[in-house]
């Protein structure tokens, strides 16, 4: 559709502020954003809608407009609700760059404009999609009357007899149609997400065909501008999107579909992307709160000032909570092999997803997560509504190992051969005074995780008070020499005689040197165990009754 058609649609109430000579430009999609730099999510031809939350002063308009023009957008529409009118500096910047600019009256919802554009663009491609959207206009409205992704998926079931689901990039169910029946098993969701991430990283064109558990699924990425099969191949910004895209999954093999049917599904992904944009917009307040607290902590602000910010954050993140919560800090970092700079926004989006309860469904469960980013790092403030330990002293907040349990498989597939995700988790603190220490603790734990092998690693504060903290930082040559000196004689003997000295040593140390417990564990007579331990001592020149030698063997086994 043309920009001129938007201006001629009275129901949209758009007012042209500049760009009269450019009204014959085509509009191929729509995106709502308040990011200072939304270019990574643009592919060209969009009408960009903004509430101007990105603008802090007049100097912000020029770089924002320049980025839009470089991304090839068709026009900009600015809402008047935030500032009362569109600032003159933004008007002048658009004139300089020949970017058409519309003012959106405060009475007009962005959802109304989005619906209109999607319906018109999709209608030019496939009349059936336009009819579907027209029959279910309220799916795009906000508030209780709107249906969100579930209504869109119900359309696929009722109109096209397709079972469909929306998944997060880590495989968490976001929505499902009534026709889809029971939720997909967790292992199937993880497999679908992993296959999608791997296919995207490998440059394979969507939809991605995934056979799993006796069924064949087709996976479509949900992102702004995903309009045609050509638009959803690997872009130059794939690293910024692969870890944040939602996925539309249909139980069907789309390999034999006609172009019209594929276009219909790509149009549906664009409708779902509107709901995704709405969810991201809802995170703006929480992100700002986290950013403010992080800046205060890093600049050494007084605890009273930090406490005041935390009191503001608490009711936003945990509505109805009477007392101030305890807080944990989680730090995440995404690193690419070639050292790509400024990965903080990617880590921020990913950490927001990882911190959602993996058993929760729907997009609203991220409402209690506040994540900021600085440089290459994302920092999350996690509120705990109760005391962070049980009566027996066990932790009840965020645990490092559990954090990645359900997302390790898909993330490893998405990062394979190119990147890493590392996380660190602090202990819970209950005051502003403890927040700086919690931040440093989480950062140090993340460095411990980064020293480990693997694409996806996490470490918790518990490990900072044990030998685990030290082992990753031992140089490789020292590690090899130490373990070889102690363990190679035992390995050589095991190869020649099948004596199982290494397993015996491990079991003996795990049993705290107890002959009886170790013999029972290995199903050996105590005399046989004594013979093996004696052989270990003879081959290594060590004495397993001495604490120092036990400790050396323990560390050697851990480092091997």
Coordinates of C-alpha atoms in Angstrom, one line a residue:
X1 CA 0.0 0.0 0.0
X2 CA 1.0 3.6 -0.5
X3 CA 1.6 6.3 2.2
X4 CA -1.0 8.4 0.5
X5 CA -3.6 5.8 1.2
X6 CA -2.9 6.0 4.9
X7 CA -3.3 9.8 4.9
X8 CA -6.6 9.5 3.0
X9 CA -8.0 7.1 5.7
X10 CA -10.0 9.3 8.0
X11 CA -10.4 6.7 10.7
X12 CA -6.6 6.8 11.3
X13 CA -6.6 10.5 11.9
X14 CA -3.0 11.0 10.7
X15 CA -1.7 14.5 10.2
X16 CA 1.2 15.0 7.7
X17 CA 4.0 17.1 9.2
X18 CA 6.5 16.7 6.4
X19 CA 7.4 14.7 3.3
X20 CA 4.6 15.7 0.9
X21 CA 6.7 14.7 -2.1
X22 CA 7.3 11.2 -0.8
X23 CA 3.7 10.0 -0.3
X24 CA 3.9 7.5 -3.2
X25 CA 6.3 5.3 -1.2
X26 CA 5.2 1.8 -0.5
X27 CA 4.5 0.4 2.9
X28 CA 5.3 -3.3 3.3
X29 CA 4.9 -3.6 7.1
X30 CA 4.6 -1.8 10.4
X31 CA 6.7 -1.7 13.6
X32 CA 6.0 -0.1 17.0
X33 CA 9.2 0.9 18.9
X34 CA 10.5 3.3 21.6
X35 CA 14.1 2.0 21.3
X36 CA 16.8 4.6 20.7
X37 CA 18.2 2.3 18.0
X38 CA 15.6 0.0 16.5
X39 CA 17.6 -0.7 13.3
X40 CA 18.4 -4.3 14.2
X41 CA 14.6 -5.1 14.0
X42 CA 14.0 -3.3 10.7
X43 CA 14.3 -4.8 7.2
X44 CA 13.0 -1.9 5.1
X45 CA 9.6 -0.6 3.9
X46 CA 8.1 -0.2 7.4
X47 CA 5.9 2.4 8.8
X48 CA 7.5 3.0 12.2
X49 CA 5.2 4.0 15.1
X50 CA 6.7 5.6 18.2
X51 CA 5.5 7.1 21.4
X52 CA 8.7 9.2 21.7
X53 CA 9.8 7.5 25.0
X54 CA 13.3 7.3 23.4
X55 CA 13.6 11.1 23.3
X56 CA 15.3 12.7 26.3
X57 CA 16.2 16.0 24.6
X58 CA 16.3 17.7 21.2
X59 CA 19.7 16.2 20.3
X60 CA 18.2 12.7 20.2
X61 CA 16.0 13.3 17.1
X62 CA 18.8 13.5 14.5
X63 CA 20.5 10.2 15.2
X64 CA 17.1 8.4 15.6
X65 CA 15.9 9.6 12.2
X66 CA 19.2 8.9 10.6
X67 CA 19.1 5.3 11.8
X68 CA 15.5 4.9 10.4
X69 CA 16.6 6.2 7.0
X70 CA 19.6 4.0 6.8
X71 CA 17.3 1.0 7.5
X72 CA 15.1 2.0 4.6
X73 CA 11.8 2.7 6.4
X74 CA 9.0 4.3 4.5
X75 CA 7.8 6.8 7.1
X76 CA 7.6 7.7 10.7
X77 CA 4.4 8.2 12.8
X78 CA 4.8 9.9 16.2
X79 CA 2.2 9.8 18.9
X80 CA 1.1 13.0 20.6
X81 CA 0.0 11.4 23.8
X82 CA 3.5 11.6 25.6
X83 CA 4.5 15.2 24.8
X84 CA 1.2 16.8 23.7
X85 CA 2.7 17.5 20.2
X86 CA 5.5 16.3 18.0
X87 CA 8.7 18.2 18.8
X88 CA 10.0 20.6 16.3
X89 CA 13.5 19.0 16.4
X90 CA 12.0 15.8 15.2
X91 CA 10.1 17.5 12.4
X92 CA 13.3 19.3 11.2
X93 CA 15.3 16.0 11.3
X94 CA 12.7 14.3 9.1
X95 CA 12.7 17.2 6.7
X96 CA 16.6 17.0 6.4
X97 CA 16.5 13.3 5.7
X98 CA 13.4 13.4 3.5
X99 CA 11.5 11.0 5.7
X100 CA 7.7 11.5 5.7
X101 CA 6.5 12.2 9.2
X102 CA 2.9 11.8 10.5
X103 CA 1.4 12.9 13.9
X104 CA -0.9 10.4 15.6
X105 CA -3.6 12.0 17.6
X106 CA -3.7 10.8 21.2
X107 CA -7.2 9.3 20.6
X108 CA -5.9 6.9 18.0
X109 CA -4.3 3.6 19.3
X110 CA -1.2 2.3 17.5
X111 CA -3.0 -1.0 17.4
X112 CA -5.6 0.5 15.1
X113 CA -3.0 1.7 12.7
X114 CA -1.1 -1.6 12.9
X115 CA -4.3 -3.5 12.2
X116 CA -5.1 -1.4 9.2
X117 CA -1.6 -1.6 7.6
X118 CA -1.4 -5.4 8.2
X119 CA -4.9 -5.9 6.7
X120 CA -4.1 -3.8 3.7
X121 CA -0.7 -5.3 3.0
X122 CA -1.8 -8.8 3.6
X123 CA -4.9 -8.2 1.5
X124 CA -2.7 -7.4 -1.5
X125 CA -1.0 -10.7 -1.0
X126 CA -3.8 -13.1 0.0
X127 CA -7.5 -12.2 0.1
X128 CA -8.2 -15.0 2.6
X129 CA -5.9 -13.5 5.3
X130 CA -7.6 -10.1 4.9
X131 CA -11.0 -11.7 5.4
X132 CA -9.8 -13.5 8.5
X133 CA -8.3 -10.4 10.0
X134 CA -11.4 -8.4 9.2
X135 CA -13.7 -11.0 10.9
X136 CA -11.5 -10.9 14.1
X137 CA -10.6 -7.2 14.4
X138 CA -10.7 -7.2 18.1
X139 CA -7.7 -9.5 18.4
X140 CA -5.5 -6.5 17.8
X141 CA -7.2 -4.3 20.4
X142 CA -5.7 -3.8 23.9
X143 CA -7.4 -4.7 27.2
X144 CA -9.8 -7.4 28.1
X145 CA -11.6 -7.4 24.8
X146 CA -8.4 -8.4 22.9
X147 CA -7.5 -12.0 22.4
X148 CA -3.7 -11.9 21.8
X149 CA -1.9 -14.7 20.1
X150 CA -4.4 -17.4 21.3
X151 CA -7.1 -15.8 19.1
X152 CA -4.8 -15.7 16.1
X153 CA -4.0 -19.4 16.6
X154 CA -7.7 -20.3 17.0
X155 CA -8.2 -18.8 13.5
X156 CA -5.6 -21.2 12.1
X157 CA -7.5 -24.0 13.7
X158 CA -11.0 -23.0 12.6
X159 CA -10.2 -21.6 9.2
X160 CA -7.3 -23.8 8.1
X161 CA -7.6 -26.8 10.3
X162 CA -4.1 -26.3 11.6
X163 CA -2.8 -27.1 15.1
X164 CA -0.5 -24.3 16.1
X165 CA 1.5 -22.9 19.0
X166 CA 3.7 -19.9 19.8
X167 CA 7.0 -20.7 21.6
X168 CA 9.7 -18.5 23.0
X169 CA 13.2 -18.8 21.6
X170 CA 14.0 -21.2 24.5
X171 CA 11.0 -23.4 23.8
X172 CA 8.7 -22.0 26.5
X173 CA 5.0 -22.2 25.5
X174 CA 3.6 -18.7 25.0
X175 CA 0.2 -19.5 23.4
X176 CA -1.7 -22.4 21.8
X177 CA -4.9 -22.7 19.9
X178 CA -7.9 -24.6 21.3
X179 CA -7.7 -27.0 18.4
X180 CA -4.1 -27.8 19.3
X181 CA -5.3 -29.7 22.3
X182 CA -2.9 -30.4 25.2
X183 CA 0.3 -28.4 25.5
X184 CA 3.3 -29.8 23.7
X185 CA 5.6 -31.8 25.9
X186 CA 8.6 -29.9 27.2
X187 CA 11.0 -32.1 25.4
X188 CA 9.3 -31.5 22.1
X189 CA 9.2 -27.7 22.7
X190 CA 13.0 -27.8 23.5
X191 CA 13.7 -29.8 20.3
X192 CA 11.6 -27.5 18.1
X193 CA 13.4 -24.4 19.5
X194 CA 16.8 -26.0 19.2
X195 CA 16.2 -27.0 15.5
X196 CA 14.9 -23.6 14.7
X197 CA 17.9 -21.8 16.2
X198 CA 20.4 -24.2 14.6
X199 CA 18.7 -23.8 11.2
X200 CA 18.6 -20.0 11.5
X201 CA 22.3 -19.9 12.5
X202 CA 23.1 -22.2 9.5
X203 CA 21.4 -19.8 7.1
X204 CA 18.5 -22.2 6.1
X205 CA 15.4 -20.5 4.9
X206 CA 12.2 -20.6 7.0
X207 CA 9.9 -22.3 7.5
X208 CA 12.0 -25.0 9.2
X209 CA 10.7 -28.5 8.9
X210 CA 11.2 -30.5 12.1
X211 CA 10.2 -34.2 12.5
X212 CA 9.9 -35.1 16.2
X213 CA 8.0 -37.7 18.2
X214 CA 6.2 -39.1 15.2
X215 CA 4.9 -35.8 13.9
X216 CA 6.2 -33.2 11.5
X217 CA 6.2 -29.5 12.4
X218 CA 6.9 -26.4 10.5
X219 CA 8.5 -23.5 12.4
X220 CA 8.1 -19.8 11.3
X221 CA 10.0 -17.0 13.1
X222 CA 7.9 -14.3 14.5
X223 CA 9.6 -10.9 14.1
X224 CA 8.9 -7.4 12.8
X225 CA 8.9 -7.4 9.0
X226 CA 8.5 -11.2 8.6
X227 CA 6.3 -10.8 5.5
X228 CA 7.5 -13.2 2.9
X229 CA 9.7 -16.3 2.6
X230 CA 12.4 -14.1 1.2
X231 CA 12.2 -11.7 4.2
X232 CA 12.9 -14.4 6.8
X233 CA 16.1 -15.9 5.6
X234 CA 19.3 -15.1 7.6
X235 CA 19.8 -11.4 7.7
X236 CA 23.0 -9.5 8.6
X237 CA 21.5 -9.0 12.0
X238 CA 20.8 -12.7 12.7
X239 CA 22.9 -12.6 15.9
X240 CA 20.6 -9.9 17.4
X241 CA 17.3 -11.8 16.5
X242 CA 18.1 -15.5 16.7
X243 CA 18.1 -15.5 20.5
X244 CA 14.9 -13.4 20.9
X245 CA 12.5 -14.4 18.1
X246 CA 9.2 -16.0 19.0
X247 CA 8.3 -19.1 17.0
X248 CA 5.1 -20.0 15.3
X249 CA 4.9 -23.8 15.2
X250 CA 2.2 -25.6 13.1
X251 CA 1.8 -29.4 13.0
X252 CA 2.1 -29.7 9.3
X253 CA 4.8 -30.1 6.6
X254 CA 4.9 -26.7 4.9
X255 CA 7.4 -27.9 2.3
X256 CA 4.6 -28.7 -0.2
X257 CA 2.4 -25.6 0.4
X258 CA 1.5 -23.2 -2.3
X259 CA 2.8 -19.6 -2.1
X260 CA -0.6 -18.3 -1.1
X261 CA -0.8 -20.5 1.9
X262 CA 2.8 -19.7 3.0
X263 CA 1.9 -16.0 2.6
X264 CA -1.0 -16.5 4.9
X265 CA 1.2 -18.0 7.6
X266 CA 3.7 -15.2 7.3
X267 CA 0.9 -12.7 7.6
X268 CA -0.2 -14.5 10.8
X269 CA 3.3 -14.2 12.2
X270 CA 3.1 -10.4 11.7
X271 CA -0.1 -10.3 13.6
X272 CA 1.5 -12.2 16.5
X273 CA 4.5 -9.8 16.3
X274 CA 2.1 -7.0 17.2
X275 CA 1.4 -8.8 20.5
X276 CA 5.1 -9.3 20.9
X277 CA 5.8 -5.6 20.5
X278 CA 3.1 -4.9 23.0
X279 CA 4.7 -7.1 25.6
X280 CA 8.1 -5.5 24.9
X281 CA 6.6 -2.1 25.3
X282 CA 5.2 -3.2 28.7
X283 CA 8.7 -4.0 29.8
X284 CA 9.9 -0.4 29.3
X285 CA 9.0 0.7 32.9
X286 CA 10.7 -2.3 34.4
X287 CA 13.8 -1.9 32.3
X288 CA 14.0 1.8 33.3
X289 CA 13.7 0.9 37.0
X290 CA 16.5 -1.6 36.7
X291 CA 18.6 0.8 34.7
X292 CA 18.2 3.5 37.4
X293 CA 19.1 1.2 40.2
X294 CA 22.1 -0.2 38.4
X295 CA 23.4 3.3 37.6
X296 CA 23.0 4.3 41.3
X297 CA 24.8 1.2 42.5
X298 CA 27.7 1.5 40.0
X299 CA 28.2 5.2 40.8
X300 CA 28.4 4.7 44.5
X301 CA 25.1 6.4 45.4
X302 CA 24.1 6.6 49.0
X303 CA 22.2 3.5 50.3
X304 CA 19.2 5.7 51.2
X305 CA 18.9 6.9 47.5
X306 CA 19.1 3.3 46.3
X307 CA 16.6 2.2 48.8
X308 CA 14.1 4.8 47.6
X309 CA 14.4 3.4 44.0
X310 CA 13.9 -0.1 45.3
X311 CA 10.7 1.0 47.1
X312 CA 9.5 2.3 43.8
X313 CA 10.4 -0.9 42.0
X314 CA 8.9 -3.3 44.5
X315 CA 5.2 -2.6 43.9
X316 CA 5.7 -2.5 40.1
X317 CA 7.3 -6.0 40.2
X318 CA 5.3 -7.5 43.0
X319 CA 1.9 -5.8 43.2
X320 CA 0.3 -6.0 46.6
X321 CA 3.4 -6.9 48.5
X322 CA 3.3 -5.4 51.9
X323 CA 7.0 -5.5 53.0
X324 CA 10.1 -4.7 50.9
X325 CA 11.3 -7.9 49.3
X326 CA 14.7 -9.5 49.3
X327 CA 16.6 -9.1 46.0
X328 CA 18.9 -11.3 43.9
X329 CA 21.1 -10.1 41.1
X330 CA 21.7 -12.1 38.0
X331 CA 24.3 -11.1 35.5
X332 CA 24.4 -12.5 31.9
X333 CA 26.7 -12.0 29.0
X334 CA 26.5 -13.1 25.3
X335 CA 29.9 -13.4 23.6
X336 CA 30.5 -14.1 19.9
X337 CA 33.6 -15.7 18.6
X338 CA 34.7 -12.7 16.5
X339 CA 34.2 -10.3 19.5
X340 CA 31.1 -8.4 18.2
X341 CA 30.7 -5.4 20.3
X342 CA 27.6 -4.1 22.2
X343 CA 25.9 -7.4 23.0
X344 CA 24.2 -6.0 26.1
X345 CA 20.7 -5.6 24.4
X346 CA 20.9 -9.2 23.2
X347 CA 21.8 -10.4 26.7
X348 CA 19.0 -8.3 28.1
X349 CA 16.4 -9.8 25.9
X350 CA 17.7 -13.3 26.5
X351 CA 17.9 -12.9 30.3
X352 CA 14.3 -11.6 30.4
X353 CA 13.3 -14.9 28.8
X354 CA 15.6 -17.2 30.9
X355 CA 14.2 -15.8 34.1
X356 CA 10.6 -16.6 33.3
X357 CA 9.4 -19.7 35.1
X358 CA 9.8 -22.5 32.4
X359 CA 6.5 -24.1 33.6
X360 CA 4.6 -20.8 33.1
X361 CA 2.7 -20.1 29.9
X362 CA 1.8 -16.9 28.2
X363 CA 3.7 -13.6 27.7
X364 CA 2.5 -11.9 31.0
X365 CA 4.8 -13.9 33.3
X366 CA 7.7 -11.6 32.6
X367 CA 6.0 -8.8 34.5
X368 CA 8.2 -9.4 37.6
X369 CA 11.5 -9.2 35.8
X370 CA 13.5 -6.0 35.6
X371 CA 16.6 -6.2 33.4
X372 CA 19.1 -3.5 32.5
X373 CA 22.1 -3.6 30.3
X374 CA 25.4 -1.9 30.2
X375 CA 27.9 -2.5 27.4
X376 CA 28.2 -6.3 26.9
X377 CA 26.4 -7.2 30.1
X378 CA 22.8 -7.6 31.2
X379 CA 21.9 -7.2 34.9
X380 CA 18.6 -8.5 36.4
X381 CA 17.0 -7.4 39.7
X382 CA 15.0 -10.4 40.9
X383 CA 12.5 -9.7 43.7
X384 CA 11.9 -12.4 46.2
X385 CA 8.5 -12.0 48.0
X386 CA 9.6 -14.1 51.0
X387 CA 12.8 -14.9 53.0
X388 CA 15.2 -16.4 50.6
X389 CA 16.1 -19.6 52.6
X390 CA 14.0 -22.4 54.1
X391 CA 14.3 -23.4 57.7
X392 CA 16.9 -25.9 56.8
X393 CA 19.0 -23.2 55.1
X394 CA 18.4 -24.3 51.5
X395 CA 18.0 -21.7 48.9
X396 CA 14.6 -20.8 47.5
X397 CA 15.4 -18.0 45.1
X398 CA 17.1 -18.2 41.7
X399 CA 19.6 -21.1 41.6
X400 CA 22.3 -21.1 38.9
X401 CA 22.0 -24.8 37.9
X402 CA 18.2 -24.7 37.7
X403 CA 18.2 -21.5 35.8
X404 CA 19.6 -23.1 32.6
X405 CA 18.2 -26.6 33.0
X406 CA 15.3 -26.1 30.6
X407 CA 17.0 -23.8 28.1
X408 CA 20.4 -25.4 27.7
X409 CA 19.5 -27.5 24.7
X410 CA 18.0 -24.9 22.5
X411 CA 20.5 -22.2 23.4
X412 CA 23.4 -24.5 22.8
X413 CA 22.0 -25.2 19.3
X414 CA 21.6 -21.5 18.6
X415 CA 25.1 -20.7 19.7
X416 CA 26.9 -23.7 18.3
X417 CA 30.3 -22.8 16.8
X418 CA 29.8 -19.1 17.2
X419 CA 28.9 -17.8 20.7
X420 CA 28.5 -18.4 24.4
X421 CA 26.0 -17.4 27.2
X422 CA 27.4 -17.2 30.7
X423 CA 25.4 -16.3 33.8
X424 CA 26.2 -15.5 37.5
X425 CA 23.8 -15.5 40.4
X426 CA 24.2 -13.6 43.7
X427 CA 22.9 -14.6 47.1
X428 CA 19.7 -12.8 48.3
X429 CA 20.1 -9.4 50.0
X430 CA 17.4 -7.6 51.9
X431 CA 18.7 -4.0 51.9
X432 CA 20.2 -1.4 49.6
X433 CA 23.5 -1.7 51.4
X434 CA 23.9 -5.3 50.2
X435 CA 23.0 -4.6 46.6
X436 CA 26.5 -3.4 45.5
X437 CA 28.0 -6.6 47.0
X438 CA 25.4 -8.7 45.3
X439 CA 26.2 -7.2 41.9
X440 CA 29.9 -7.9 42.4
X441 CA 29.2 -11.4 43.6
X442 CA 27.0 -12.1 40.5
X443 CA 29.7 -10.7 38.2
X444 CA 32.4 -12.8 39.8
X445 CA 30.2 -15.9 39.6
X446 CA 29.7 -15.2 35.9
X447 CA 33.5 -15.1 35.4
X448 CA 33.7 -18.5 37.1
X449 CA 31.1 -19.7 34.6
X450 CA 33.0 -18.2 31.7
X451 CA 36.1 -20.2 32.6
X452 CA 34.2 -23.4 32.1
X453 CA 33.8 -25.3 28.9
X454 CA 30.5 -25.3 27.1
X455 CA 28.3 -22.9 25.2
X456 CA 25.8 -22.3 28.0
X457 CA 27.2 -22.0 31.6
X458 CA 26.1 -20.6 34.9
X459 CA 27.6 -20.3 38.4
X460 CA 26.1 -19.4 41.7
X461 CA 27.3 -17.5 44.8
X462 CA 27.7 -20.8 46.7
X463 CA 30.7 -21.7 44.5
X464 CA 32.6 -18.5 45.5
X465 CA 33.3 -20.1 48.9
X466 CA 34.7 -23.4 47.6
X467 CA 37.6 -24.8 45.6
X468 CA 35.4 -24.6 42.5
X469 CA 36.2 -20.9 42.4
X470 CA 39.9 -21.6 42.1
X471 CA 40.0 -24.5 39.6
X472 CA 38.8 -22.6 36.4
X473 CA 41.7 -20.1 36.8
X474 CA 44.5 -22.6 36.9
X475 CA 46.5 -22.3 33.7
X476 CA 46.1 -25.1 31.3
X477 CA 49.7 -26.1 31.3
X478 CA 49.8 -26.2 35.1
X479 CA 46.6 -28.2 35.2
X480 CA 47.9 -30.8 32.7
X481 CA 51.2 -31.2 34.5
X482 CA 49.6 -31.6 37.9
X483 CA 47.0 -34.2 36.8
X484 CA 49.5 -36.1 34.7
X485 CA 52.0 -36.4 37.6
X486 CA 49.3 -37.9 39.9
X487 CA 46.9 -39.8 37.6
X488 CA 48.9 -41.0 34.6
X489 CA 50.6 -43.8 36.5
X490 CA 47.1 -45.1 37.6
X491 CA 45.7 -44.7 34.1
X492 CA 48.6 -46.6 32.6
X493 CA 48.2 -49.4 35.1
X494 CA 44.4 -49.6 34.5
X495 CA 45.0 -49.9 30.7
X496 CA 47.4 -52.8 31.2
X497 CA 45.7 -54.7 34.0
X498 CA 42.0 -53.5 34.0
X499 CA 42.5 -52.8 37.7
X500 CA 40.0 -49.9 38.0
X501 CA 42.3 -47.9 40.2
X502 CA 40.9 -44.5 39.1
X503 CA 37.2 -45.5 39.9
X504 CA 38.5 -46.9 43.2
X505 CA 40.3 -43.7 44.0
X506 CA 37.2 -41.6 43.2
X507 CA 34.9 -43.8 45.3
X508 CA 37.4 -43.8 48.2
X509 CA 37.5 -40.0 48.3
X510 CA 33.7 -39.6 47.8
X511 CA 33.3 -41.9 50.9
X512 CA 35.5 -39.6 52.9
X513 CA 38.2 -42.3 53.3
X514 CA 35.7 -44.8 55.0
X515 CA 36.8 -48.3 54.1
X516 CA 33.4 -49.9 54.9
X517 CA 31.3 -47.4 52.9
X518 CA 33.7 -47.5 49.9
X519 CA 33.8 -51.3 49.9
X520 CA 30.0 -51.4 50.0
X521 CA 29.7 -48.8 47.3
X522 CA 32.1 -50.8 45.0
X523 CA 30.7 -54.2 46.0
X524 CA 34.2 -55.3 47.1
X525 CA 35.6 -57.1 50.1
X526 CA 37.4 -54.7 52.3
X527 CA 40.7 -56.6 51.8
X528 CA 40.4 -56.2 48.0
X529 CA 39.8 -52.5 48.5
X530 CA 42.9 -52.2 50.8
X531 CA 44.9 -54.0 48.1
X532 CA 43.8 -51.5 45.4
X533 CA 44.5 -48.4 47.6
X534 CA 47.9 -49.9 48.5
X535 CA 48.6 -50.2 44.7
X536 CA 47.6 -46.5 44.2
X537 CA 50.0 -45.4 46.9
X538 CA 52.8 -47.6 45.6
X539 CA 52.4 -46.2 42.0
X540 CA 52.2 -42.6 43.0
X541 CA 54.4 -42.4 46.1
X542 CA 51.5 -40.8 48.1
X543 CA 49.8 -41.8 51.3
X544 CA 46.0 -41.7 51.3
X545 CA 45.9 -41.6 55.1
X546 CA 47.4 -38.1 54.9
X547 CA 45.0 -35.1 54.4
X548 CA 47.4 -33.3 52.0
X549 CA 47.7 -36.3 49.7
X550 CA 43.9 -36.8 49.7
X551 CA 43.4 -33.2 48.8
X552 CA 45.9 -33.4 45.9
X553 CA 44.2 -36.5 44.5
X554 CA 40.8 -34.8 44.9
X555 CA 41.9 -31.7 43.0
X556 CA 43.6 -33.7 40.3
X557 CA 40.4 -35.7 39.6
X558 CA 38.4 -32.4 39.5
X559 CA 40.8 -30.8 37.0
X560 CA 41.2 -33.9 34.8

